[in-house]
Amino acid sequence: MDQNTLLVKMAIGPWEAHIKRATKLFDEFTDEQLLLEVAPGRNRVIYLLGHLTAVDDSLFTLFGLGEKLHPELEHAFIKTPDRTVAEIPSAQELRQYFNEVHAKLNEAFAKLTTEQWFEKHTAVSDEDFAKEPHRNKLSVLLSRTAHMSYHMGQIALTNK
Amino acid sequence: MDQNTLLVKMAIGPWEAHIKRATKLFDEFTDEQLLLEVAPGRNRVIYLLGHLTAVDDSLFTLFGLGEKLHPELEHAFIKTPDRTVAEIPSAQELRQYFNEVHAKLNEAFAKLTTEQWFEKHTAVSDEDFAKEPHRNKLSVLLSRTAHMSYHMGQIALTNK
């Protein structure tokens, strides 16, 4: 196995492990408990569920894999803080979106070649990529894994 | 850019960025504020400062780069929960250990070749490594970066 292929395995393994752990973490909350704040005055767990879904949903367009599955989440869960948007999807819908987005992403990822992982994402120009070849898809995946870890640390604090 | 530089940029870049962000985060706390809990009844920030230092300090032995700088931290900050050990180092000492451990690690990392990053760490047997070549030093570094992210998410919640 060459180093590039190995590196892809090294990034996708932890990404999938984080999704599994996050799913398990959210499953430990009842729909009602999802409305709890992770700490007094901070984001509610349901907001972080929507946030992680919306942020990862953007990988479809960023990687040129298709359209976002739930572009409607961006406003309530990325652009604005928790409790700004009065009507958000139900807990059940958000759980389903989280699973759907990650399942479809992983399906699409399985078809990417090692070379494609090392190609630029759509938010980098050809010019910039020539100078900064580390701004590839694999780097974005590593960063999304750390992002999930960041919020999982917070969700784990919730007093329920 | 050769493959060597690219891999270094993709894994070590985020690792260094996380250390910088964590340092900045801890610097925003006075010594007294480090005694605050990240959320009611949860770890104090000072415990997480010691914890991140102790966990990353183990990379010296895990990567065969030498001895831990502060093996005495393991008991109070890894093996036992916060507030178990009555006498822990002062806030100033712990800040210094955090900086020292990460500065020395980065010095040692700068001397590693790409081949060495893809070699096994000391906790894997030759036999297992032959079957699981992703259990190399670079994987551990990615995992430590996500670990730092996890606790930074928590520290960011502290009401100070």
Short mmCIF file of N, CA and C in Angstrom, two decimals, chain B residues 6-142:
data_model
loop_
_atom_site.label_atom_id
_atom_site.label_comp_id
_atom_site.label_asym_id
_atom_site.label_seq_id
_atom_site.Cartn_x
_atom_site.Cartn_y
_atom_site.Cartn_z
N LEU B 6 4.17 17.82 1.79
CA LEU B 6 2.72 17.84 1.75
C LEU B 6 2.13 17.12 2.97
N LEU B 7 2.66 15.95 3.28
CA LEU B 7 2.15 15.18 4.42
C LEU B 7 2.39 15.93 5.72
N VAL B 8 3.56 16.53 5.79
CA VAL B 8 3.90 17.29 6.98
C VAL B 8 2.90 18.44 7.15
N LYS B 9 2.64 19.13 6.06
CA LYS B 9 1.70 20.25 6.12
C LYS B 9 0.31 19.79 6.52
N MET B 10 -0.10 18.62 6.01
CA MET B 10 -1.48 18.17 6.26
C MET B 10 -1.73 17.69 7.68
N ALA B 11 -0.73 17.10 8.32
CA ALA B 11 -0.94 16.58 9.68
C ALA B 11 -0.30 17.47 10.74
N ILE B 12 0.90 17.92 10.47
CA ILE B 12 1.60 18.72 11.48
C ILE B 12 1.07 20.15 11.51
N GLY B 13 0.65 20.66 10.37
CA GLY B 13 0.06 21.99 10.32
C GLY B 13 -1.12 22.12 11.29
N PRO B 14 -2.15 21.26 11.18
CA PRO B 14 -3.28 21.32 12.11
C PRO B 14 -2.86 21.08 13.57
N TRP B 15 -1.93 20.17 13.79
CA TRP B 15 -1.42 19.91 15.16
C TRP B 15 -0.86 21.21 15.74
N GLU B 16 -0.01 21.88 14.99
CA GLU B 16 0.60 23.13 15.49
C GLU B 16 -0.45 24.23 15.66
N ALA B 17 -1.41 24.26 14.75
CA ALA B 17 -2.47 25.27 14.85
C ALA B 17 -3.30 25.04 16.12
N HIS B 18 -3.56 23.77 16.44
CA HIS B 18 -4.32 23.46 17.66
C HIS B 18 -3.54 23.87 18.91
N ILE B 19 -2.24 23.62 18.91
CA ILE B 19 -1.43 24.01 20.07
C ILE B 19 -1.48 25.54 20.25
N LYS B 20 -1.38 26.25 19.14
CA LYS B 20 -1.45 27.72 19.22
C LYS B 20 -2.79 28.19 19.77
N ARG B 21 -3.86 27.58 19.25
CA ARG B 21 -5.19 27.98 19.71
C ARG B 21 -5.38 27.63 21.18
N ALA B 22 -4.89 26.47 21.59
CA ALA B 22 -5.03 26.06 23.00
C ALA B 22 -4.23 27.01 23.90
N THR B 23 -3.05 27.36 23.47
CA THR B 23 -2.21 28.28 24.26
C THR B 23 -2.93 29.61 24.43
N LYS B 24 -3.51 30.10 23.34
CA LYS B 24 -4.24 31.36 23.37
C LYS B 24 -5.44 31.24 24.33
N LEU B 25 -6.12 30.10 24.24
CA LEU B 25 -7.30 29.86 25.08
C LEU B 25 -6.90 29.88 26.56
N PHE B 26 -5.85 29.16 26.92
CA PHE B 26 -5.40 29.13 28.32
C PHE B 26 -4.91 30.51 28.78
N ASP B 27 -4.30 31.25 27.85
CA ASP B 27 -3.80 32.58 28.20
C ASP B 27 -4.93 33.55 28.54
N GLU B 28 -6.13 33.24 28.08
CA GLU B 28 -7.27 34.11 28.37
C GLU B 28 -7.80 33.90 29.79
N PHE B 29 -7.27 32.89 30.47
CA PHE B 29 -7.67 32.63 31.85
C PHE B 29 -6.60 33.17 32.80
N THR B 30 -7.01 33.87 33.86
CA THR B 30 -6.05 34.20 34.92
C THR B 30 -5.77 32.91 35.69
N ASP B 31 -4.72 32.92 36.51
CA ASP B 31 -4.42 31.72 37.31
C ASP B 31 -5.63 31.33 38.15
N GLU B 32 -6.33 32.33 38.65
CA GLU B 32 -7.50 32.05 39.48
C GLU B 32 -8.65 31.44 38.66
N GLN B 33 -8.83 31.99 37.47
CA GLN B 33 -9.91 31.49 36.61
C GLN B 33 -9.66 30.06 36.13
N LEU B 34 -8.41 29.64 36.13
CA LEU B 34 -8.10 28.26 35.74
C LEU B 34 -8.74 27.27 36.72
N LEU B 35 -9.10 27.76 37.91
CA LEU B 35 -9.72 26.88 38.90
C LEU B 35 -11.22 26.72 38.67
N LEU B 36 -11.76 27.43 37.69
CA LEU B 36 -13.19 27.29 37.37
C LEU B 36 -13.47 25.95 36.68
N GLU B 37 -14.69 25.47 36.88
CA GLU B 37 -15.12 24.26 36.17
C GLU B 37 -15.61 24.64 34.77
N VAL B 38 -15.40 23.78 33.77
CA VAL B 38 -15.87 24.11 32.42
C VAL B 38 -17.40 24.12 32.36
N ALA B 39 -18.03 23.32 33.21
CA ALA B 39 -19.49 23.32 33.37
C ALA B 39 -19.74 22.81 34.79
N PRO B 40 -20.91 23.10 35.35
CA PRO B 40 -21.15 22.75 36.76
C PRO B 40 -20.87 21.27 37.04
N GLY B 41 -19.98 21.02 38.02
CA GLY B 41 -19.69 19.66 38.43
C GLY B 41 -18.71 18.92 37.52
N ARG B 42 -18.20 19.60 36.49
CA ARG B 42 -17.28 18.93 35.55
C ARG B 42 -15.83 19.34 35.84
N ASN B 43 -14.91 18.87 35.00
CA ASN B 43 -13.49 19.16 35.21
C ASN B 43 -13.21 20.66 35.29
N ARG B 44 -12.21 20.99 36.12
CA ARG B 44 -11.73 22.37 36.14
C ARG B 44 -10.79 22.57 34.96
N VAL B 45 -10.68 23.81 34.51
CA VAL B 45 -9.81 24.12 33.38
C VAL B 45 -8.37 23.70 33.68
N ILE B 46 -7.94 23.89 34.94
CA ILE B 46 -6.56 23.54 35.30
C ILE B 46 -6.31 22.04 35.14
N TYR B 47 -7.34 21.25 35.40
CA TYR B 47 -7.19 19.80 35.20
C TYR B 47 -6.97 19.49 33.72
N LEU B 48 -7.72 20.16 32.87
CA LEU B 48 -7.57 19.90 31.43
C LEU B 48 -6.22 20.40 30.90
N LEU B 49 -5.73 21.48 31.51
CA LEU B 49 -4.38 21.96 31.16
C LEU B 49 -3.34 20.88 31.49
N GLY B 50 -3.46 20.32 32.69
CA GLY B 50 -2.54 19.24 33.09
C GLY B 50 -2.76 17.98 32.26
N HIS B 51 -4.02 17.70 31.98
CA HIS B 51 -4.38 16.49 31.21
C HIS B 51 -3.79 16.54 29.80
N LEU B 52 -3.98 17.64 29.11
CA LEU B 52 -3.46 17.76 27.74
C LEU B 52 -1.93 17.68 27.75
N THR B 53 -1.31 18.27 28.76
CA THR B 53 0.15 18.23 28.87
C THR B 53 0.62 16.79 29.08
N ALA B 54 -0.02 16.10 30.03
CA ALA B 54 0.40 14.74 30.37
C ALA B 54 0.17 13.78 29.20
N VAL B 55 -0.99 13.89 28.54
CA VAL B 55 -1.30 12.99 27.43
C VAL B 55 -0.31 13.21 26.28
N ASP B 56 -0.03 14.46 25.95
CA ASP B 56 0.90 14.72 24.85
C ASP B 56 2.35 14.40 25.24
N ASP B 57 2.67 14.54 26.52
CA ASP B 57 4.02 14.21 27.01
C ASP B 57 4.34 12.74 26.71
N SER B 58 3.32 11.91 26.68
CA SER B 58 3.55 10.48 26.44
C SER B 58 3.98 10.21 24.99
N LEU B 59 3.88 11.22 24.13
CA LEU B 59 4.32 11.02 22.74
C LEU B 59 5.83 10.80 22.67
N PHE B 60 6.58 11.33 23.62
CA PHE B 60 8.04 11.12 23.60
C PHE B 60 8.35 9.62 23.64
N THR B 61 7.74 8.93 24.59
CA THR B 61 8.03 7.49 24.70
C THR B 61 7.32 6.71 23.60
N LEU B 62 6.10 7.12 23.27
CA LEU B 62 5.34 6.40 22.25
C LEU B 62 6.03 6.46 20.88
N PHE B 63 6.71 7.54 20.62
CA PHE B 63 7.40 7.71 19.33
C PHE B 63 8.88 7.36 19.43
N GLY B 64 9.32 6.89 20.61
CA GLY B 64 10.73 6.55 20.77
C GLY B 64 11.65 7.76 20.66
N LEU B 65 11.17 8.90 21.14
CA LEU B 65 11.95 10.14 21.03
C LEU B 65 12.67 10.51 22.32
N GLY B 66 12.51 9.69 23.34
CA GLY B 66 13.14 10.00 24.63
C GLY B 66 12.18 9.73 25.77
N GLU B 67 12.51 10.28 26.93
CA GLU B 67 11.68 10.08 28.11
C GLU B 67 10.65 11.21 28.23
N LYS B 68 9.57 10.93 28.94
CA LYS B 68 8.60 12.00 29.25
C LYS B 68 9.29 13.12 30.03
N LEU B 69 8.89 14.34 29.79
CA LEU B 69 9.45 15.45 30.56
C LEU B 69 8.84 15.51 31.95
N HIS B 70 7.56 15.16 32.06
CA HIS B 70 6.87 15.28 33.36
C HIS B 70 6.03 14.03 33.66
N PRO B 71 6.70 12.92 33.91
CA PRO B 71 5.97 11.67 34.20
C PRO B 71 5.13 11.79 35.47
N GLU B 72 5.50 12.75 36.32
CA GLU B 72 4.78 12.91 37.60
C GLU B 72 3.34 13.41 37.38
N LEU B 73 3.04 13.90 36.18
CA LEU B 73 1.68 14.42 35.93
C LEU B 73 0.67 13.30 35.68
N GLU B 74 1.17 12.15 35.28
CA GLU B 74 0.28 11.08 34.85
C GLU B 74 -0.75 10.70 35.92
N HIS B 75 -0.28 10.59 37.17
CA HIS B 75 -1.19 10.15 38.22
C HIS B 75 -2.35 11.14 38.41
N ALA B 76 -2.02 12.42 38.55
CA ALA B 76 -3.05 13.42 38.88
C ALA B 76 -3.92 13.80 37.68
N PHE B 77 -3.39 13.64 36.46
CA PHE B 77 -4.11 14.21 35.30
C PHE B 77 -4.55 13.19 34.25
N ILE B 78 -4.15 11.92 34.43
CA ILE B 78 -4.64 10.90 33.50
C ILE B 78 -5.30 9.76 34.27
N LYS B 79 -4.56 9.25 35.25
CA LYS B 79 -5.03 8.05 35.96
C LYS B 79 -6.20 8.33 36.89
N THR B 80 -6.27 9.55 37.40
CA THR B 80 -7.33 9.86 38.37
C THR B 80 -8.11 11.09 37.92
N PRO B 81 -9.40 11.15 38.33
CA PRO B 81 -10.22 12.30 37.94
C PRO B 81 -9.80 13.56 38.68
N ASP B 82 -10.30 14.67 38.21
CA ASP B 82 -10.04 15.98 38.83
C ASP B 82 -10.38 15.92 40.33
N ARG B 83 -9.57 16.61 41.11
CA ARG B 83 -9.77 16.77 42.56
C ARG B 83 -9.44 15.52 43.38
N THR B 84 -8.88 14.48 42.74
CA THR B 84 -8.50 13.29 43.50
C THR B 84 -7.19 13.54 44.23
N VAL B 85 -6.25 14.15 43.50
CA VAL B 85 -4.94 14.42 44.08
C VAL B 85 -4.97 15.83 44.68
N ALA B 86 -4.66 15.90 45.97
CA ALA B 86 -4.79 17.18 46.68
C ALA B 86 -3.75 18.20 46.21
N GLU B 87 -2.52 17.74 46.05
CA GLU B 87 -1.45 18.68 45.70
C GLU B 87 -1.06 18.54 44.24
N ILE B 88 -1.45 19.50 43.44
CA ILE B 88 -1.04 19.49 42.04
C ILE B 88 -0.11 20.70 41.81
N PRO B 89 0.65 20.68 40.72
CA PRO B 89 1.52 21.84 40.44
C PRO B 89 0.69 23.12 40.33
N SER B 90 1.35 24.26 40.50
CA SER B 90 0.65 25.54 40.41
C SER B 90 0.26 25.82 38.97
N ALA B 91 -0.66 26.78 38.80
CA ALA B 91 -1.11 27.19 37.46
C ALA B 91 0.09 27.61 36.61
N GLN B 92 0.98 28.37 37.22
CA GLN B 92 2.14 28.85 36.47
C GLN B 92 3.03 27.70 36.01
N GLU B 93 3.25 26.75 36.91
CA GLU B 93 4.06 25.58 36.55
C GLU B 93 3.39 24.80 35.41
N LEU B 94 2.09 24.60 35.52
CA LEU B 94 1.40 23.82 34.50
C LEU B 94 1.41 24.51 33.14
N ARG B 95 1.25 25.82 33.14
CA ARG B 95 1.33 26.57 31.87
C ARG B 95 2.72 26.35 31.25
N GLN B 96 3.74 26.41 32.10
CA GLN B 96 5.11 26.26 31.63
C GLN B 96 5.33 24.85 31.09
N TYR B 97 4.81 23.83 31.79
CA TYR B 97 4.96 22.45 31.34
C TYR B 97 4.27 22.26 29.98
N PHE B 98 3.09 22.85 29.84
CA PHE B 98 2.35 22.72 28.57
C PHE B 98 3.20 23.26 27.42
N ASN B 99 3.76 24.45 27.63
CA ASN B 99 4.59 25.07 26.58
C ASN B 99 5.84 24.26 26.32
N GLU B 100 6.46 23.81 27.40
CA GLU B 100 7.72 23.08 27.30
C GLU B 100 7.52 21.76 26.55
N VAL B 101 6.51 21.01 26.95
CA VAL B 101 6.26 19.71 26.32
C VAL B 101 6.01 19.89 24.82
N HIS B 102 5.16 20.86 24.47
CA HIS B 102 4.83 21.02 23.05
C HIS B 102 5.99 21.60 22.24
N ALA B 103 6.76 22.49 22.86
CA ALA B 103 7.93 23.04 22.15
C ALA B 103 8.96 21.95 21.87
N LYS B 104 9.20 21.11 22.88
CA LYS B 104 10.20 20.04 22.72
C LYS B 104 9.70 18.97 21.75
N LEU B 105 8.41 18.70 21.79
CA LEU B 105 7.84 17.74 20.83
C LEU B 105 8.04 18.26 19.42
N ASN B 106 7.72 19.52 19.21
CA ASN B 106 7.81 20.06 17.85
C ASN B 106 9.25 20.11 17.36
N GLU B 107 10.19 20.33 18.28
CA GLU B 107 11.61 20.25 17.93
C GLU B 107 11.95 18.85 17.43
N ALA B 108 11.49 17.86 18.19
CA ALA B 108 11.79 16.47 17.84
C ALA B 108 11.08 16.08 16.53
N PHE B 109 9.84 16.55 16.36
CA PHE B 109 9.07 16.22 15.15
C PHE B 109 9.77 16.76 13.90
N ALA B 110 10.37 17.93 14.04
CA ALA B 110 11.01 18.57 12.88
C ALA B 110 12.13 17.71 12.32
N LYS B 111 12.65 16.81 13.16
CA LYS B 111 13.77 15.96 12.70
C LYS B 111 13.30 14.63 12.12
N LEU B 112 12.00 14.33 12.25
CA LEU B 112 11.51 13.05 11.74
C LEU B 112 11.35 13.11 10.22
N THR B 113 11.73 12.04 9.55
CA THR B 113 11.53 11.96 8.10
C THR B 113 10.12 11.42 7.83
N THR B 114 9.66 11.56 6.60
CA THR B 114 8.36 11.01 6.23
C THR B 114 8.31 9.53 6.54
N GLU B 115 9.39 8.81 6.22
CA GLU B 115 9.44 7.36 6.48
C GLU B 115 9.20 7.10 7.95
N GLN B 116 9.82 7.88 8.80
CA GLN B 116 9.68 7.67 10.24
C GLN B 116 8.25 7.94 10.73
N TRP B 117 7.59 8.91 10.13
CA TRP B 117 6.19 9.18 10.49
C TRP B 117 5.30 7.99 10.16
N PHE B 118 5.68 7.26 9.11
CA PHE B 118 4.88 6.10 8.71
C PHE B 118 5.32 4.81 9.39
N GLU B 119 6.31 4.92 10.30
CA GLU B 119 6.72 3.74 11.05
C GLU B 119 5.81 3.57 12.26
N LYS B 120 5.82 2.36 12.80
CA LYS B 120 4.94 2.06 13.93
C LYS B 120 5.37 2.82 15.18
N HIS B 121 4.41 3.01 16.07
CA HIS B 121 4.78 3.58 17.37
C HIS B 121 5.12 2.42 18.31
N THR B 122 5.67 2.75 19.48
CA THR B 122 6.23 1.70 20.33
C THR B 122 5.18 0.81 20.99
N ALA B 123 3.91 1.20 20.93
CA ALA B 123 2.87 0.38 21.57
C ALA B 123 2.28 -0.67 20.61
N VAL B 124 2.80 -0.76 19.40
CA VAL B 124 2.32 -1.78 18.44
C VAL B 124 3.44 -2.80 18.22
N SER B 125 3.08 -4.07 18.19
CA SER B 125 4.08 -5.11 17.90
C SER B 125 4.36 -5.15 16.40
N ASP B 126 5.52 -5.71 16.04
CA ASP B 126 5.86 -5.84 14.61
C ASP B 126 4.78 -6.64 13.88
N GLU B 127 4.32 -7.66 14.56
CA GLU B 127 3.32 -8.55 13.95
C GLU B 127 2.03 -7.79 13.62
N ASP B 128 1.53 -7.05 14.62
CA ASP B 128 0.29 -6.30 14.40
C ASP B 128 0.48 -5.22 13.35
N PHE B 129 1.65 -4.61 13.36
CA PHE B 129 1.89 -3.52 12.43
C PHE B 129 1.92 -4.02 10.99
N ALA B 130 2.39 -5.23 10.80
CA ALA B 130 2.42 -5.81 9.45
C ALA B 130 0.99 -5.91 8.90
N LYS B 131 0.05 -6.22 9.80
CA LYS B 131 -1.36 -6.34 9.38
C LYS B 131 -2.07 -5.00 9.36
N GLU B 132 -1.64 -4.08 10.23
CA GLU B 132 -2.34 -2.79 10.37
C GLU B 132 -1.36 -1.62 10.24
N PRO B 133 -0.91 -1.37 9.01
CA PRO B 133 0.13 -0.35 8.79
C PRO B 133 -0.34 1.08 9.04
N HIS B 134 -1.64 1.25 9.30
CA HIS B 134 -2.11 2.59 9.62
C HIS B 134 -1.83 2.94 11.08
N ARG B 135 -1.35 1.97 11.86
CA ARG B 135 -1.07 2.27 13.27
C ARG B 135 0.34 2.85 13.40
N ASN B 136 0.54 3.96 12.71
CA ASN B 136 1.86 4.59 12.69
C ASN B 136 1.84 5.90 13.51
N LYS B 137 2.98 6.54 13.55
CA LYS B 137 3.10 7.77 14.35
C LYS B 137 2.18 8.88 13.86
N LEU B 138 2.05 8.96 12.53
CA LEU B 138 1.24 10.04 11.98
C LEU B 138 -0.22 9.91 12.41
N SER B 139 -0.72 8.67 12.48
CA SER B 139 -2.09 8.43 12.94
C SER B 139 -2.26 8.90 14.38
N VAL B 140 -1.27 8.61 15.19
CA VAL B 140 -1.35 9.03 16.59
C VAL B 140 -1.41 10.55 16.68
N LEU B 141 -0.62 11.22 15.83
CA LEU B 141 -0.63 12.68 15.85
C LEU B 141 -2.01 13.23 15.47
N LEU B 142 -2.64 12.63 14.47
CA LEU B 142 -3.98 13.06 14.07
C LEU B 142 -4.95 12.86 15.24
#
